Amino acid sequence: MSTQTITYDLGTLPERARPQFVTANPTTIGGRQALRVTLTDEASKGEPNVDFIDMPTFLMIPGDFKNGIISVNLFSKLRDDAPAYARGFAGLAYRISDSRDVFEAVYLRPLNGLKTKPEPPRHKRAVQYFAYPDWRYERLRQEYPDGRFEAGANIGPAEWVNLTLEINETQLKVFVDGDECISLDKTKVEVTRGNIGLFVDIGTEAFFSELCITQH
């Protein structure tokens, strides 16, 4: 089995990257080069469950990813216009179809992180898997009340966090700062190949650096 690793420092916009309802601009934060990714004003002012909330809102980086490891460092905080339910949503999308109508994603909710001492059940909702379009977080919570598709994590807003996904067919392991948070034997969509995305959602200003994609 051949292995290929691609790295992006994200100090510049990756070649042929396409913003999908987001803006993406190189910047420096805390002395670190990064890409600032946030929803466009138009998307932010749109309709929930149509323009945002587990929708294709990401910077799409072309690729042919099926199985392997994706790792990125991210720093997210609330925008000034964030709604009350915003939690600093930011993460990774993968196996994105060229038409952006199918993908999987894992994102963080830093304001649900254990460092913020959230009330139950939010303390177990800092990390979320979903599959677009059919398996977004609300349906997953309804049909899987055991909460297997989300987890707590010892994180908080406005700090650098490493998010790493290990993907093998329908198996997924999610690591936050090296700690395993989610382990799934069967994710929710047919296994395909596709692009990678730097995902953000409503009310979030996110910064991404040091993206590493290892394909098996």
CSV table of N, CA and C in Angstrom, one decimal, residues 39-168:
chain,number,residue,atom,x,y,z
A,39,LEU,N,-17.8,32.6,7.7
A,39,LEU,CA,-18.9,32.7,6.7
A,39,LEU,C,-18.9,34.0,6.1
A,40,THR,N,-19.4,34.1,4.8
A,40,THR,CA,-19.6,35.3,4.1
A,40,THR,C,-20.8,36.0,4.9
A,41,ASP,N,-20.8,37.3,4.7
A,41,ASP,CA,-21.9,38.1,5.3
A,41,ASP,C,-23.3,37.6,4.8
A,42,GLU,N,-23.3,37.3,3.5
A,42,GLU,CA,-24.6,36.8,2.9
A,42,GLU,C,-25.0,35.5,3.6
A,43,ALA,N,-24.1,34.6,3.7
A,43,ALA,CA,-24.5,33.3,4.4
A,43,ALA,C,-24.9,33.5,5.8
A,44,SER,N,-24.1,34.3,6.5
A,44,SER,CA,-24.4,34.6,7.9
A,44,SER,C,-25.8,35.2,8.2
A,45,LYS,N,-26.3,35.9,7.2
A,45,LYS,CA,-27.6,36.5,7.3
A,45,LYS,C,-28.7,35.7,6.7
A,46,GLY,N,-28.3,34.5,6.3
A,46,GLY,CA,-29.3,33.6,5.6
A,46,GLY,C,-30.2,32.9,6.6
A,47,GLU,N,-30.7,31.8,6.1
A,47,GLU,CA,-31.7,31.0,6.8
A,47,GLU,C,-31.1,29.8,7.5
A,48,PRO,N,-31.3,29.5,8.8
A,48,PRO,CA,-30.7,28.3,9.4
A,48,PRO,C,-31.2,27.1,8.7
A,49,ASN,N,-30.3,26.1,8.6
A,49,ASN,CA,-30.6,24.8,8.0
A,49,ASN,C,-30.7,24.9,6.4
A,50,VAL,N,-30.5,26.1,5.9
A,50,VAL,CA,-30.5,26.3,4.5
A,50,VAL,C,-29.1,26.9,4.1
A,51,ASP,N,-28.7,28.0,4.8
A,51,ASP,CA,-27.5,28.6,4.5
A,51,ASP,C,-26.3,28.2,5.4
A,52,PHE,N,-26.7,27.7,6.6
A,52,PHE,CA,-25.7,27.3,7.6
A,52,PHE,C,-26.3,26.3,8.5
A,53,ILE,N,-25.5,25.8,9.5
A,53,ILE,CA,-25.8,24.7,10.4
A,53,ILE,C,-25.6,23.4,9.6
A,54,ASP,N,-24.4,22.8,9.7
A,54,ASP,CA,-24.0,21.6,9.1
A,54,ASP,C,-24.2,21.6,7.6
A,55,MET,N,-23.8,22.6,7.0
A,55,MET,CA,-24.0,22.8,5.5
A,55,MET,C,-22.6,22.9,4.9
A,56,PRO,N,-22.5,22.9,3.5
A,56,PRO,CA,-21.2,23.0,2.9
A,56,PRO,C,-20.6,24.3,3.0
A,57,THR,N,-20.1,24.7,4.2
A,57,THR,CA,-19.5,26.0,4.4
A,57,THR,C,-18.1,25.8,4.8
A,58,PHE,N,-17.2,25.8,3.8
A,58,PHE,CA,-15.8,25.5,4.0
A,58,PHE,C,-14.9,26.0,2.9
A,59,LEU,N,-13.7,26.1,3.1
A,59,LEU,CA,-12.7,26.3,2.0
A,59,LEU,C,-12.3,24.9,1.5
A,60,MET,N,-12.7,24.6,0.3
A,60,MET,CA,-12.4,23.3,-0.3
A,60,MET,C,-11.1,23.3,-1.0
A,61,ILE,N,-10.3,22.3,-0.6
A,61,ILE,CA,-8.9,22.1,-1.1
A,61,ILE,C,-9.0,20.8,-2.0
A,62,PRO,N,-8.6,21.0,-3.3
A,62,PRO,CA,-8.8,19.8,-4.2
A,62,PRO,C,-7.9,18.6,-3.8
A,63,GLY,N,-8.5,17.4,-3.9
A,63,GLY,CA,-7.8,16.2,-3.6
A,63,GLY,C,-8.5,15.0,-4.0
A,64,ASP,N,-8.0,13.9,-3.7
A,64,ASP,CA,-8.6,12.6,-4.1
A,64,ASP,C,-8.5,11.7,-2.9
A,65,PHE,N,-9.0,12.2,-1.7
A,65,PHE,CA,-8.8,11.5,-0.5
A,65,PHE,C,-9.9,10.5,-0.2
A,66,LYS,N,-9.4,9.3,0.2
A,66,LYS,CA,-10.3,8.2,0.6
A,66,LYS,C,-10.0,7.8,2.0
A,67,ASN,N,-8.8,7.2,2.2
A,67,ASN,CA,-8.4,6.8,3.6
A,67,ASN,C,-7.1,7.4,4.0
A,68,GLY,N,-6.9,7.5,5.3
A,68,GLY,CA,-5.7,8.1,5.7
A,68,GLY,C,-5.8,8.9,7.0
A,69,ILE,N,-5.0,9.9,7.1
A,69,ILE,CA,-5.0,10.8,8.3
A,69,ILE,C,-5.0,12.2,7.9
A,70,ILE,N,-5.8,13.0,8.5
A,70,ILE,CA,-5.9,14.4,8.2
A,70,ILE,C,-5.7,15.1,9.6
A,71,SER,N,-4.8,16.1,9.6
A,71,SER,CA,-4.5,16.8,10.8
A,71,SER,C,-4.4,18.3,10.5
A,72,VAL,N,-4.9,19.1,11.5
A,72,VAL,CA,-4.8,20.5,11.3
A,72,VAL,C,-4.8,21.2,12.7
A,73,ASN,N,-4.1,22.3,12.8
A,73,ASN,CA,-4.2,23.1,14.0
A,73,ASN,C,-5.2,24.2,13.8
A,74,LEU,N,-6.1,24.5,14.7
A,74,LEU,CA,-7.1,25.5,14.6
A,74,LEU,C,-7.3,26.3,15.8
A,75,PHE,N,-7.8,27.5,15.6
A,75,PHE,CA,-8.0,28.5,16.7
A,75,PHE,C,-9.4,29.1,16.3
A,76,SER,N,-10.4,29.0,17.2
A,76,SER,CA,-11.7,29.6,16.8
A,76,SER,C,-12.2,30.4,17.9
A,77,LYS,N,-13.0,31.4,17.6
A,77,LYS,CA,-13.6,32.3,18.5
A,77,LYS,C,-14.9,32.8,17.9
A,78,LEU,N,-15.7,33.4,18.7
A,78,LEU,CA,-17.0,34.0,18.2
A,78,LEU,C,-16.8,35.3,17.5
A,79,ARG,N,-17.6,35.5,16.5
A,79,ARG,CA,-17.7,36.8,15.8
A,79,ARG,C,-18.5,37.7,16.7
A,80,ASP,N,-18.4,39.0,16.4
A,80,ASP,CA,-19.2,39.9,17.1
A,80,ASP,C,-20.7,39.8,16.9
A,81,ASP,N,-21.1,39.2,15.7
A,81,ASP,CA,-22.5,39.1,15.4
A,81,ASP,C,-23.0,37.6,15.6
A,82,ALA,N,-22.2,36.8,16.4
A,82,ALA,CA,-22.6,35.4,16.6
A,82,ALA,C,-23.9,35.3,17.3
A,83,PRO,N,-24.8,34.4,16.9
A,83,PRO,CA,-26.1,34.2,17.6
A,83,PRO,C,-25.8,33.5,19.0
A,84,ALA,N,-26.8,33.5,19.8
A,84,ALA,CA,-26.6,33.0,21.2
A,84,ALA,C,-26.2,31.5,21.2
A,85,TYR,N,-26.6,30.7,20.2
A,85,TYR,CA,-26.3,29.3,20.2
A,85,TYR,C,-25.0,29.0,19.6
A,86,ALA,N,-24.2,30.0,19.1
A,86,ALA,CA,-22.9,29.7,18.5
A,86,ALA,C,-21.9,29.2,19.5
A,87,ARG,N,-21.1,28.3,19.1
A,87,ARG,CA,-20.1,27.6,20.0
A,87,ARG,C,-18.7,27.6,19.5
A,88,GLY,N,-18.5,28.5,18.4
A,88,GLY,CA,-17.1,28.5,17.8
A,88,GLY,C,-16.9,27.3,16.9
A,89,PHE,N,-17.9,26.9,16.1
A,89,PHE,CA,-17.8,25.7,15.3
A,89,PHE,C,-16.7,25.8,14.2
A,90,ALA,N,-15.7,24.9,14.3
A,90,ALA,CA,-14.7,24.8,13.2
A,90,ALA,C,-14.1,23.4,13.2
A,91,GLY,N,-13.7,23.0,12.0
A,91,GLY,CA,-13.2,21.6,11.9
A,91,GLY,C,-12.7,21.3,10.5
A,92,LEU,N,-12.9,20.0,10.2
A,92,LEU,CA,-12.4,19.4,8.9
A,92,LEU,C,-13.6,18.7,8.2
A,93,ALA,N,-13.7,19.0,6.9
A,93,ALA,CA,-14.6,18.2,6.1
A,93,ALA,C,-13.7,17.3,5.2
A,94,TYR,N,-14.2,16.1,4.7
A,94,TYR,CA,-13.5,15.2,3.9
A,94,TYR,C,-14.4,14.4,3.0
A,95,ARG,N,-13.7,13.9,2.0
A,95,ARG,CA,-14.5,13.1,0.9
A,95,ARG,C,-15.6,14.0,0.3
A,96,ILE,N,-15.2,15.3,0.1
A,96,ILE,CA,-16.2,16.2,-0.5
A,96,ILE,C,-16.3,15.9,-2.0
A,97,SER,N,-17.5,15.7,-2.4
A,97,SER,CA,-17.8,15.5,-3.9
A,97,SER,C,-17.5,16.8,-4.6
A,98,ASP,N,-17.1,16.7,-5.9
A,98,ASP,CA,-16.8,17.9,-6.7
A,98,ASP,C,-18.0,18.9,-6.7
A,99,SER,N,-19.2,18.3,-6.6
A,99,SER,CA,-20.4,19.2,-6.6
A,99,SER,C,-20.8,19.7,-5.2
A,100,ARG,N,-20.0,19.3,-4.2
A,100,ARG,CA,-20.2,19.7,-2.8
A,100,ARG,C,-21.5,19.2,-2.2
A,101,ASP,N,-22.2,18.2,-2.8
A,101,ASP,CA,-23.5,17.8,-2.3
A,101,ASP,C,-23.4,16.6,-1.4
A,102,VAL,N,-22.2,16.0,-1.2
A,102,VAL,CA,-21.9,14.9,-0.3
A,102,VAL,C,-20.6,15.1,0.4
A,103,PHE,N,-20.5,15.0,1.7
A,103,PHE,CA,-19.2,15.0,2.4
A,103,PHE,C,-19.5,14.6,3.8
A,104,GLU,N,-18.4,14.3,4.5
A,104,GLU,CA,-18.4,14.0,5.9
A,104,GLU,C,-17.6,15.1,6.6
A,105,ALA,N,-17.8,15.3,7.9
A,105,ALA,CA,-17.1,16.3,8.6
A,105,ALA,C,-17.0,16.0,10.1
A,106,VAL,N,-16.0,16.6,10.7
A,106,VAL,CA,-15.8,16.6,12.2
A,106,VAL,C,-15.5,18.0,12.6
A,107,TYR,N,-16.3,18.6,13.5
A,107,TYR,CA,-15.9,19.9,13.9
A,107,TYR,C,-16.0,20.0,15.4
A,108,LEU,N,-15.3,21.1,16.0
A,108,LEU,CA,-15.2,21.3,17.4
A,108,LEU,C,-16.2,22.4,17.8
A,109,ARG,N,-16.7,22.3,19.0
A,109,ARG,CA,-17.4,23.4,19.6
A,109,ARG,C,-16.6,23.9,20.9
A,110,PRO,N,-15.7,24.7,20.7
A,110,PRO,CA,-14.8,25.1,21.9
A,110,PRO,C,-15.6,25.6,23.1
A,111,LEU,N,-16.7,26.3,22.8
A,111,LEU,CA,-17.4,26.9,24.0
A,111,LEU,C,-18.2,25.8,24.7
A,112,ASN,N,-18.2,24.5,24.2
A,112,ASN,CA,-18.7,23.4,24.9
A,112,ASN,C,-17.6,22.6,25.6
A,113,GLY,N,-16.3,23.1,25.4
A,113,GLY,CA,-15.2,22.4,25.9
A,113,GLY,C,-15.2,22.4,27.4
A,114,LEU,N,-14.5,21.4,28.0
A,114,LEU,CA,-14.5,21.2,29.5
A,114,LEU,C,-13.9,22.4,30.2
A,115,LYS,N,-13.0,23.1,29.5
A,115,LYS,CA,-12.4,24.3,30.1
A,115,LYS,C,-13.4,25.4,30.4
A,116,THR,N,-14.5,25.4,29.7
A,116,THR,CA,-15.5,26.4,30.0
A,116,THR,C,-16.6,26.0,31.0
A,117,LYS,N,-16.4,24.7,31.6
A,117,LYS,CA,-17.3,24.2,32.6
A,117,LYS,C,-18.7,24.2,32.2
A,118,PRO,N,-19.1,23.7,31.0
A,118,PRO,CA,-20.5,23.8,30.5
A,118,PRO,C,-21.4,22.9,31.3
A,119,GLU,N,-22.7,23.2,31.4
A,119,GLU,CA,-23.7,22.4,32.0
A,119,GLU,C,-24.0,21.2,31.1
A,120,PRO,N,-24.4,20.1,31.8
A,120,PRO,CA,-24.8,18.9,31.0
A,120,PRO,C,-26.1,19.3,30.2
A,121,PRO,N,-26.2,18.7,29.0
A,121,PRO,CA,-25.4,17.7,28.3
A,121,PRO,C,-24.3,18.4,27.5
A,122,ARG,N,-24.1,19.7,27.5
A,122,ARG,CA,-23.1,20.3,26.7
A,122,ARG,C,-21.7,19.8,26.9
A,123,HIS,N,-21.4,19.3,28.1
A,123,HIS,CA,-20.1,18.9,28.5
A,123,HIS,C,-19.6,17.7,27.7
A,124,LYS,N,-20.6,17.0,27.0
A,124,LYS,CA,-20.3,15.9,26.1
A,124,LYS,C,-20.5,16.2,24.6
A,125,ARG,N,-20.5,17.5,24.3
A,125,ARG,CA,-20.8,18.0,23.0
A,125,ARG,C,-19.8,19.0,22.4
A,126,ALA,N,-18.5,18.7,22.7
A,126,ALA,CA,-17.4,19.6,22.2
A,126,ALA,C,-16.9,19.1,20.8
A,127,VAL,N,-17.2,17.9,20.4
A,127,VAL,CA,-16.7,17.3,19.2
A,127,VAL,C,-17.8,16.6,18.5
A,128,GLN,N,-18.0,16.9,17.2
A,128,GLN,CA,-19.2,16.4,16.5
A,128,GLN,C,-18.8,15.9,15.1
A,129,TYR,N,-19.3,14.7,14.8
A,129,TYR,CA,-19.2,14.1,13.4
A,129,TYR,C,-20.6,14.3,12.8
A,130,PHE,N,-20.6,14.6,11.5
A,130,PHE,CA,-21.8,14.5,10.7
A,130,PHE,C,-21.5,14.2,9.3
A,131,ALA,N,-22.6,13.8,8.6
A,131,ALA,CA,-22.5,13.5,7.1
A,131,ALA,C,-23.6,14.2,6.4
A,132,TYR,N,-23.2,15.0,5.4
A,132,TYR,CA,-24.1,15.8,4.6
A,132,TYR,C,-24.4,15.1,3.3
A,133,PRO,N,-25.7,15.1,2.9
A,133,PRO,CA,-26.8,15.9,3.5
A,133,PRO,C,-27.7,15.3,4.5
A,134,ASP,N,-27.7,14.0,4.7
A,134,ASP,CA,-28.7,13.2,5.4
A,134,ASP,C,-28.5,13.1,6.9
A,135,TRP,N,-27.3,13.2,7.3
A,135,TRP,CA,-27.0,12.9,8.7
A,135,TRP,C,-26.3,14.0,9.4
A,136,ARG,N,-27.1,15.1,9.7
A,136,ARG,CA,-26.6,16.3,10.4
A,136,ARG,C,-26.8,16.1,11.9
A,137,TYR,N,-26.3,17.0,12.7
A,137,TYR,CA,-26.2,16.7,14.1
A,137,TYR,C,-27.6,16.5,14.7
A,138,GLU,N,-28.6,17.2,14.3
A,138,GLU,CA,-29.9,17.0,15.0
A,138,GLU,C,-30.5,15.6,14.8
A,139,ARG,N,-30.4,15.1,13.5
A,139,ARG,CA,-30.9,13.8,13.3
A,139,ARG,C,-30.0,12.7,14.0
A,140,LEU,N,-28.7,12.9,14.1
A,140,LEU,CA,-27.9,12.0,14.8
A,140,LEU,C,-28.2,11.9,16.3
A,141,ARG,N,-28.5,13.1,16.9
A,141,ARG,CA,-28.9,13.1,18.3
A,141,ARG,C,-30.2,12.4,18.5
A,142,GLN,N,-31.1,12.6,17.6
A,142,GLN,CA,-32.5,12.0,17.7
A,142,GLN,C,-32.4,10.5,17.6
A,143,GLU,N,-31.7,10.0,16.6
A,143,GLU,CA,-31.7,8.6,16.3
A,143,GLU,C,-30.7,7.8,17.1
A,144,TYR,N,-29.7,8.5,17.6
A,144,TYR,CA,-28.7,7.8,18.4
A,144,TYR,C,-28.5,8.6,19.8
A,145,PRO,N,-29.5,8.4,20.6
A,145,PRO,CA,-29.5,9.1,21.9
A,145,PRO,C,-28.3,8.7,22.8
A,146,ASP,N,-27.5,7.7,22.4
A,146,ASP,CA,-26.3,7.3,23.2
A,146,ASP,C,-25.2,8.3,23.0
A,147,GLY,N,-25.4,9.2,22.0
A,147,GLY,CA,-24.4,10.3,21.7
A,147,GLY,C,-23.1,9.8,21.1
A,148,ARG,N,-23.1,8.7,20.4
A,148,ARG,CA,-21.9,8.1,19.9
A,148,ARG,C,-21.2,9.0,18.8
A,149,PHE,N,-21.9,9.9,18.2
A,149,PHE,CA,-21.3,10.7,17.2
A,149,PHE,C,-20.8,12.1,17.7
A,150,GLU,N,-20.7,12.3,19.0
A,150,GLU,CA,-20.1,13.5,19.5
A,150,GLU,C,-19.5,13.1,20.9
A,151,ALA,N,-18.7,14.0,21.4
A,151,ALA,CA,-17.9,13.7,22.6
A,151,ALA,C,-17.5,15.0,23.3
A,152,GLY,N,-17.1,14.9,24.5
A,152,GLY,CA,-16.5,16.0,25.2
A,152,GLY,C,-15.0,16.1,24.9
A,153,ALA,N,-14.4,17.3,25.3
A,153,ALA,CA,-13.0,17.4,25.1
A,153,ALA,C,-12.5,18.5,26.0
A,154,ASN,N,-11.2,18.4,26.4
A,154,ASN,CA,-10.7,19.4,27.3
A,154,ASN,C,-10.1,20.6,26.5
A,155,ILE,N,-11.0,21.4,26.0
A,155,ILE,CA,-10.6,22.5,25.2
A,155,ILE,C,-11.4,23.8,25.6
A,156,GLY,N,-11.1,24.9,25.0
A,156,GLY,CA,-11.8,26.1,25.2
A,156,GLY,C,-11.7,27.0,24.0
A,157,PRO,N,-12.4,28.2,24.0
A,157,PRO,CA,-12.3,29.0,22.8
A,157,PRO,C,-11.0,29.8,22.8
A,158,ALA,N,-10.6,30.4,21.7
A,158,ALA,CA,-9.5,31.3,21.5
A,158,ALA,C,-8.2,30.7,22.0
A,159,GLU,N,-8.0,29.4,21.6
A,159,GLU,CA,-6.7,28.7,21.9
A,159,GLU,C,-6.4,27.8,20.8
A,160,TRP,N,-5.2,27.5,20.5
A,160,TRP,CA,-4.8,26.6,19.4
A,160,TRP,C,-5.1,25.2,19.9
A,161,VAL,N,-5.7,24.4,19.0
A,161,VAL,CA,-6.1,23.0,19.2
A,161,VAL,C,-5.7,22.2,18.0
A,162,ASN,N,-5.2,21.0,18.2
A,162,ASN,CA,-4.9,20.1,17.1
A,162,ASN,C,-6.1,19.1,16.9
A,163,LEU,N,-6.6,19.0,15.7
A,163,LEU,CA,-7.7,18.1,15.4
A,163,LEU,C,-7.1,17.1,14.4
A,164,THR,N,-7.1,15.8,14.7
A,164,THR,CA,-6.6,14.8,13.8
A,164,THR,C,-7.7,13.7,13.6
A,165,LEU,N,-7.9,13.4,12.3
A,165,LEU,CA,-8.9,12.3,11.9
A,165,LEU,C,-8.1,11.2,11.3
A,166,GLU,N,-8.4,9.9,11.8
A,166,GLU,CA,-7.9,8.7,11.2
A,166,GLU,C,-9.0,8.0,10.6
A,167,ILE,N,-9.0,7.9,9.2
A,167,ILE,CA,-10.1,7.4,8.5
A,167,ILE,C,-9.7,6.2,7.7
A,168,ASN,N,-10.5,5.1,7.9
A,168,ASN,CA,-10.3,3.8,7.1
A,168,ASN,C,-11.6,3.2,6.7
